[in-house]
Amino acid sequence: VASGTSYFLGADFWRGVEEKVGTADAPVEATAITDIDRFDSDVVHIPEFVVPRPIDRIPAPPNGDSPEGRYRWARDLGGVDASSTLTRVTITGADSTPVILQGLRVRVDERRPPLGGSHLGYFGVGAPQSVRYVEVDLSADPPSWRFIGQEGEPEEHFPLRVSASETEVFDVQAVKARGDVSWHLELEYTADGEQDVLRIDDHGQPFRTTEIDSAVQDFYGWLDGRWTGSER
């Protein structure tokens, strides 16, 4: 889970929320959005994917060399996030009773060798910049996380408070994947004096991020109306 602290969300965001994580009687609920076309984030994220098929079996991307629309398109082809994953998580209380968010854990469900196939990236796109968000390091064992501030320095924000009228929004960016990693988040909270944990994942399935590995992946970018191979 991951961004900074709470901020107001418009009607377009709420129209895009389709599923909530957790049980109906839980005192806290979490909504995860993984399609980056459905939200605007201060975290600069370049959506690259590894698709487990040869390039001659991959059609043209939806908007040429633009990242727009590639998430759903790549997912429909069986693609997996390459190198990093960006997810927006919204936490809210079920009623007016305050819930205290105590902390976060990152759990690995499975770690496999890097996914082989075609690595679909871009030509001439810069690297992400440091902004305030929650960064998950998938190379650590167990994975670690930290809030990152505007200057790229770690910050502390927990504990936080939510209720039906108080919402926290986190933009979570997982980086440094080691292997092909299936993972989820666990949010620690206290409600009515009782401690509990809420699992946060991709609509019932783990999030998934694969390492970039030229030994099992060929790099391509969309250039002049066709997929063009290149050294990563």
mmCIF file of C-alpha atoms in Angstrom:
data_model
loop_
_atom_site.group_PDB
_atom_site.id
_atom_site.type_symbol
_atom_site.label_atom_id
_atom_site.label_comp_id
_atom_site.label_asym_id
_atom_site.label_seq_id
_atom_site.Cartn_x
_atom_site.Cartn_y
_atom_site.Cartn_z
ATOM 1 C CA VAL A 1 0.000 0.000 0.000
ATOM 2 C CA ALA A 2 1.389 3.313 -0.593
ATOM 3 C CA SER A 3 1.279 6.977 -1.241
ATOM 4 C CA GLY A 4 1.454 9.647 1.282
ATOM 5 C CA THR A 5 -1.418 10.901 3.402
ATOM 6 C CA SER A 6 -5.112 11.495 2.733
ATOM 7 C CA TYR A 7 -6.449 13.749 0.040
ATOM 8 C CA PHE A 8 -9.813 14.411 -1.524
ATOM 9 C CA LEU A 9 -11.012 12.230 -4.390
ATOM 10 C CA GLY A 10 -13.407 13.260 -7.126
ATOM 11 C CA ALA A 11 -16.522 11.533 -8.420
ATOM 12 C CA ASP A 12 -14.643 10.001 -11.345
ATOM 13 C CA PHE A 13 -12.464 8.042 -8.942
ATOM 14 C CA TRP A 14 -15.393 6.684 -6.972
ATOM 15 C CA ARG A 15 -17.159 5.633 -10.181
ATOM 16 C CA GLY A 16 -14.075 3.557 -10.966
ATOM 17 C CA VAL A 17 -14.084 1.682 -7.646
ATOM 18 C CA GLU A 18 -15.623 -1.730 -8.228
ATOM 19 C CA GLU A 19 -14.456 -4.105 -5.548
ATOM 20 C CA LYS A 20 -13.512 -3.862 -1.899
ATOM 21 C CA VAL A 21 -11.111 -6.072 -0.022
ATOM 22 C CA GLY A 22 -12.180 -7.622 3.269
ATOM 23 C CA THR A 23 -15.314 -9.082 4.813
ATOM 24 C CA ALA A 24 -18.656 -7.342 5.081
ATOM 25 C CA ASP A 25 -18.462 -7.081 8.881
ATOM 26 C CA ALA A 26 -14.847 -5.884 9.059
ATOM 27 C CA PRO A 27 -14.436 -2.445 10.715
ATOM 28 C CA VAL A 28 -12.090 -1.295 7.946
ATOM 29 C CA GLU A 29 -12.227 -1.723 4.160
ATOM 30 C CA ALA A 30 -9.605 -1.403 1.431
ATOM 31 C CA THR A 31 -10.070 -0.801 -2.285
ATOM 32 C CA ALA A 32 -7.159 -1.589 -4.617
ATOM 33 C CA ILE A 33 -6.889 -0.236 -8.175
ATOM 34 C CA THR A 34 -4.119 -1.688 -10.324
ATOM 35 C CA ASP A 35 -5.045 -0.250 -13.734
ATOM 36 C CA ILE A 36 -2.989 2.955 -13.763
ATOM 37 C CA ASP A 37 -5.262 4.496 -16.426
ATOM 38 C CA ARG A 38 -7.954 4.710 -13.733
ATOM 39 C CA PHE A 39 -6.137 7.107 -11.407
ATOM 40 C CA ASP A 40 -3.684 10.017 -11.469
ATOM 41 C CA SER A 41 -0.687 9.696 -9.185
ATOM 42 C CA ASP A 42 2.225 11.916 -8.184
ATOM 43 C CA VAL A 43 4.368 8.794 -8.444
ATOM 44 C CA VAL A 44 6.007 8.713 -11.854
ATOM 45 C CA HIS A 45 5.536 5.193 -13.170
ATOM 46 C CA ILE A 46 6.448 3.802 -16.591
ATOM 47 C CA PRO A 47 4.264 0.734 -17.232
ATOM 48 C CA GLU A 48 6.445 -1.956 -18.780
ATOM 49 C CA PHE A 49 5.403 -5.580 -19.133
ATOM 50 C CA VAL A 50 6.753 -9.022 -19.889
ATOM 51 C CA VAL A 51 4.361 -10.960 -22.112
ATOM 52 C CA PRO A 52 5.082 -14.727 -22.195
ATOM 53 C CA ARG A 53 4.929 -15.098 -25.965
ATOM 54 C CA PRO A 54 7.173 -14.284 -28.954
ATOM 55 C CA ILE A 55 6.948 -10.803 -30.450
ATOM 56 C CA ASP A 56 5.352 -12.072 -33.669
ATOM 57 C CA ARG A 57 2.343 -13.114 -31.580
ATOM 58 C CA ILE A 58 1.917 -9.701 -29.947
ATOM 59 C CA PRO A 59 -0.345 -7.189 -31.741
ATOM 60 C CA ALA A 60 0.148 -3.438 -31.966
ATOM 61 C CA PRO A 61 -0.307 -1.576 -28.648
ATOM 62 C CA PRO A 62 -3.532 0.449 -28.271
ATOM 63 C CA ASN A 63 -1.917 3.902 -28.547
ATOM 64 C CA GLY A 64 1.349 3.442 -30.359
ATOM 65 C CA ASP A 65 4.359 4.446 -28.252
ATOM 66 C CA SER A 66 2.145 5.974 -25.522
ATOM 67 C CA PRO A 67 1.743 4.147 -22.172
ATOM 68 C CA GLU A 68 -1.983 4.998 -22.193
ATOM 69 C CA GLY A 69 -4.133 1.910 -22.376
ATOM 70 C CA ARG A 70 -1.265 -0.555 -22.146
ATOM 71 C CA TYR A 71 -2.127 -1.959 -18.728
ATOM 72 C CA ARG A 72 -5.406 -3.648 -19.659
ATOM 73 C CA TRP A 73 -4.096 -4.534 -23.126
ATOM 74 C CA ALA A 74 -0.991 -6.224 -21.703
ATOM 75 C CA ARG A 75 -3.014 -8.034 -19.034
ATOM 76 C CA ASP A 76 -5.303 -9.449 -21.715
ATOM 77 C CA LEU A 77 -2.182 -10.898 -23.359
ATOM 78 C CA GLY A 78 -1.065 -12.536 -20.105
ATOM 79 C CA GLY A 79 1.463 -9.792 -19.383
ATOM 80 C CA VAL A 80 3.073 -9.193 -15.984
ATOM 81 C CA ASP A 81 4.463 -5.923 -14.601
ATOM 82 C CA ALA A 82 8.170 -5.661 -15.410
ATOM 83 C CA SER A 83 10.457 -4.347 -12.670
ATOM 84 C CA SER A 84 7.830 -2.313 -10.782
ATOM 85 C CA THR A 85 4.118 -2.222 -9.916
ATOM 86 C CA LEU A 86 2.026 0.817 -8.999
ATOM 87 C CA THR A 87 -1.244 0.322 -7.101
ATOM 88 C CA ARG A 88 -3.652 2.776 -5.458
ATOM 89 C CA VAL A 89 -5.177 1.610 -2.186
ATOM 90 C CA THR A 90 -7.973 3.479 -0.410
ATOM 91 C CA ILE A 91 -8.622 2.681 3.251
ATOM 92 C CA THR A 92 -11.866 3.669 4.984
ATOM 93 C CA GLY A 93 -13.755 2.716 8.116
ATOM 94 C CA ALA A 94 -17.032 0.826 7.904
ATOM 95 C CA ASP A 95 -18.865 3.271 10.200
ATOM 96 C CA SER A 96 -18.315 6.322 12.384
ATOM 97 C CA THR A 97 -16.198 4.396 14.904
ATOM 98 C CA PRO A 98 -12.509 5.352 14.462
ATOM 99 C CA VAL A 99 -10.078 2.657 13.321
ATOM 100 C CA ILE A 100 -6.360 3.166 13.953
ATOM 101 C CA LEU A 101 -4.015 1.962 11.204
ATOM 102 C CA GLN A 102 -0.891 0.727 12.955
ATOM 103 C CA GLY A 103 1.410 -0.486 10.214
ATOM 104 C CA LEU A 104 1.999 -2.470 7.081
ATOM 105 C CA ARG A 105 3.590 -5.761 6.082
ATOM 106 C CA VAL A 106 4.531 -7.147 2.674
ATOM 107 C CA ARG A 107 4.122 -10.874 2.169
ATOM 108 C CA VAL A 108 5.504 -12.980 -0.688
ATOM 109 C CA ASP A 109 3.068 -15.675 -1.836
ATOM 110 C CA GLU A 110 5.523 -17.198 -4.305
ATOM 111 C CA ARG A 111 8.889 -16.348 -5.844
ATOM 112 C CA ARG A 112 9.728 -17.994 -9.184
ATOM 113 C CA PRO A 113 12.540 -17.472 -11.731
ATOM 114 C CA PRO A 114 12.105 -14.313 -13.874
ATOM 115 C CA LEU A 115 9.269 -14.664 -16.363
ATOM 116 C CA GLY A 116 10.486 -15.340 -19.895
ATOM 117 C CA GLY A 117 9.038 -13.749 -23.018
ATOM 118 C CA SER A 118 8.912 -10.360 -24.705
ATOM 119 C CA HIS A 119 9.706 -7.348 -22.549
ATOM 120 C CA LEU A 120 7.607 -4.465 -23.887
ATOM 121 C CA GLY A 121 9.047 -1.060 -23.034
ATOM 122 C CA TYR A 122 9.674 2.308 -24.649
ATOM 123 C CA PHE A 123 12.392 4.256 -26.370
ATOM 124 C CA GLY A 124 13.522 7.573 -24.893
ATOM 125 C CA VAL A 125 11.433 7.521 -21.699
ATOM 126 C CA GLY A 126 13.127 8.823 -18.549
ATOM 127 C CA ALA A 127 13.327 7.239 -15.119
ATOM 128 C CA PRO A 128 10.870 7.900 -12.272
ATOM 129 C CA GLN A 129 11.543 10.837 -9.938
ATOM 130 C CA SER A 130 11.445 10.887 -6.142
ATOM 131 C CA VAL A 131 8.031 11.851 -4.775
ATOM 132 C CA ARG A 132 6.096 11.121 -1.596
ATOM 133 C CA TYR A 133 4.655 7.595 -1.609
ATOM 134 C CA VAL A 134 5.098 4.137 -0.069
ATOM 135 C CA GLU A 135 7.871 2.143 -1.677
ATOM 136 C CA VAL A 136 7.979 -1.649 -1.422
ATOM 137 C CA ASP A 137 11.349 -3.348 -1.961
ATOM 138 C CA LEU A 138 10.672 -6.815 -3.384
ATOM 139 C CA SER A 139 14.372 -7.744 -3.445
ATOM 140 C CA ALA A 140 14.579 -7.907 0.361
ATOM 141 C CA ASP A 141 13.763 -11.100 2.260
ATOM 142 C CA PRO A 142 11.243 -10.503 3.683
ATOM 143 C CA PRO A 143 10.252 -7.541 1.477
ATOM 144 C CA SER A 144 10.498 -4.145 3.148
ATOM 145 C CA TRP A 145 8.543 -0.906 2.754
ATOM 146 C CA ARG A 146 8.882 2.758 3.686
ATOM 147 C CA PHE A 147 7.168 6.086 3.141
ATOM 148 C CA ILE A 148 9.218 8.281 0.792
ATOM 149 C CA GLY A 149 9.060 12.089 0.936
ATOM 150 C CA GLN A 150 9.468 14.763 -1.743
ATOM 151 C CA GLU A 151 13.251 14.762 -1.364
ATOM 152 C CA GLY A 152 13.494 10.986 -1.558
ATOM 153 C CA GLU A 153 14.002 10.623 2.195
ATOM 154 C CA PRO A 154 12.106 8.095 4.376
ATOM 155 C CA GLU A 155 9.226 9.475 6.454
ATOM 156 C CA GLU A 156 7.065 8.108 9.282
ATOM 157 C CA HIS A 157 3.258 8.366 9.129
ATOM 158 C CA PHE A 158 1.748 5.519 11.144
ATOM 159 C CA PRO A 159 -0.408 5.439 13.190
ATOM 160 C CA LEU A 160 -3.215 6.865 11.038
ATOM 161 C CA ARG A 161 -6.952 7.107 11.708
ATOM 162 C CA VAL A 162 -9.874 6.259 9.433
ATOM 163 C CA SER A 163 -13.658 6.071 9.775
ATOM 164 C CA ALA A 164 -16.625 6.231 7.405
ATOM 165 C CA SER A 165 -15.867 9.949 6.954
ATOM 166 C CA GLU A 166 -12.060 9.790 7.170
ATOM 167 C CA THR A 167 -10.166 8.137 4.329
ATOM 168 C CA GLU A 168 -6.506 7.383 3.703
ATOM 169 C CA VAL A 169 -5.155 6.930 0.186
ATOM 170 C CA PHE A 170 -1.857 5.190 -0.522
ATOM 171 C CA ASP A 171 -0.078 4.895 -3.845
ATOM 172 C CA VAL A 172 2.077 1.795 -3.455
ATOM 173 C CA GLN A 173 5.002 1.261 -5.771
ATOM 174 C CA ALA A 174 6.793 -2.079 -5.634
ATOM 175 C CA VAL A 175 10.323 -2.007 -7.061
ATOM 176 C CA LYS A 176 13.455 -4.151 -7.357
ATOM 177 C CA ALA A 177 11.656 -7.395 -8.108
ATOM 178 C CA ARG A 178 13.905 -10.421 -7.594
ATOM 179 C CA GLY A 179 12.509 -13.200 -9.731
ATOM 180 C CA ASP A 180 8.826 -13.428 -10.671
ATOM 181 C CA VAL A 181 7.139 -12.389 -7.420
ATOM 182 C CA SER A 182 3.533 -12.877 -6.337
ATOM 183 C CA TRP A 183 2.876 -10.736 -3.258
ATOM 184 C CA HIS A 184 0.235 -9.023 -1.143
ATOM 185 C CA LEU A 185 -0.032 -6.472 1.664
ATOM 186 C CA GLU A 186 -1.229 -6.836 5.224
ATOM 187 C CA LEU A 187 -2.587 -3.763 6.996
ATOM 188 C CA GLU A 188 -2.379 -3.885 10.793
ATOM 189 C CA TYR A 189 -5.159 -1.996 12.590
ATOM 190 C CA THR A 190 -6.887 -1.556 15.933
ATOM 191 C CA ALA A 191 -10.670 -1.196 16.323
ATOM 192 C CA ASP A 192 -12.534 -1.090 19.648
ATOM 193 C CA GLY A 193 -9.329 -2.079 21.395
ATOM 194 C CA GLU A 194 -8.907 -5.231 19.297
ATOM 195 C CA GLN A 195 -5.969 -5.742 16.940
ATOM 196 C CA ASP A 196 -6.417 -7.387 13.552
ATOM 197 C CA VAL A 197 -4.931 -7.595 10.042
ATOM 198 C CA LEU A 198 -6.550 -6.835 6.661
ATOM 199 C CA ARG A 199 -5.172 -8.526 3.538
ATOM 200 C CA ILE A 200 -4.869 -6.264 0.497
ATOM 201 C CA ASP A 201 -4.398 -7.813 -2.943
ATOM 202 C CA ASP A 202 -5.503 -7.608 -6.569
ATOM 203 C CA HIS A 203 -9.215 -8.520 -6.267
ATOM 204 C CA GLY A 204 -8.547 -11.828 -4.556
ATOM 205 C CA GLN A 205 -5.300 -12.612 -6.374
ATOM 206 C CA PRO A 206 -1.750 -11.594 -5.388
ATOM 207 C CA PHE A 207 -0.073 -8.639 -7.037
ATOM 208 C CA ARG A 208 2.647 -9.817 -9.423
ATOM 209 C CA THR A 209 5.923 -8.239 -10.521
ATOM 210 C CA THR A 210 8.729 -9.860 -12.501
ATOM 211 C CA GLU A 211 12.416 -9.061 -12.614
ATOM 212 C CA ILE A 212 13.926 -7.815 -15.881
ATOM 213 C CA ASP A 213 16.363 -10.470 -17.130
ATOM 214 C CA SER A 214 17.883 -10.351 -20.606
ATOM 215 C CA ALA A 215 18.727 -14.061 -20.367
ATOM 216 C CA VAL A 216 15.045 -15.003 -20.686
ATOM 217 C CA GLN A 217 13.493 -11.831 -22.136
ATOM 218 C CA ASP A 218 13.899 -9.938 -25.411
ATOM 219 C CA PHE A 219 13.353 -6.165 -25.215
ATOM 220 C CA TYR A 220 11.068 -4.383 -27.693
ATOM 221 C CA GLY A 221 9.689 -0.900 -28.081
ATOM 222 C CA TRP A 222 7.069 0.417 -30.498
ATOM 223 C CA LEU A 223 8.859 2.513 -33.133
ATOM 224 C CA ASP A 224 7.691 3.720 -36.560
ATOM 225 C CA GLY A 225 4.596 1.525 -36.486
ATOM 226 C CA ARG A 226 6.244 -1.756 -35.495
ATOM 227 C CA TRP A 227 7.887 -3.587 -32.619
ATOM 228 C CA THR A 228 11.618 -2.929 -32.731
ATOM 229 C CA GLY A 229 14.160 -4.946 -30.784
ATOM 230 C CA SER A 230 16.874 -3.303 -28.717
ATOM 231 C CA GLU A 231 19.389 -3.893 -25.934
ATOM 232 C CA ARG A 232 17.879 -3.051 -22.534
#
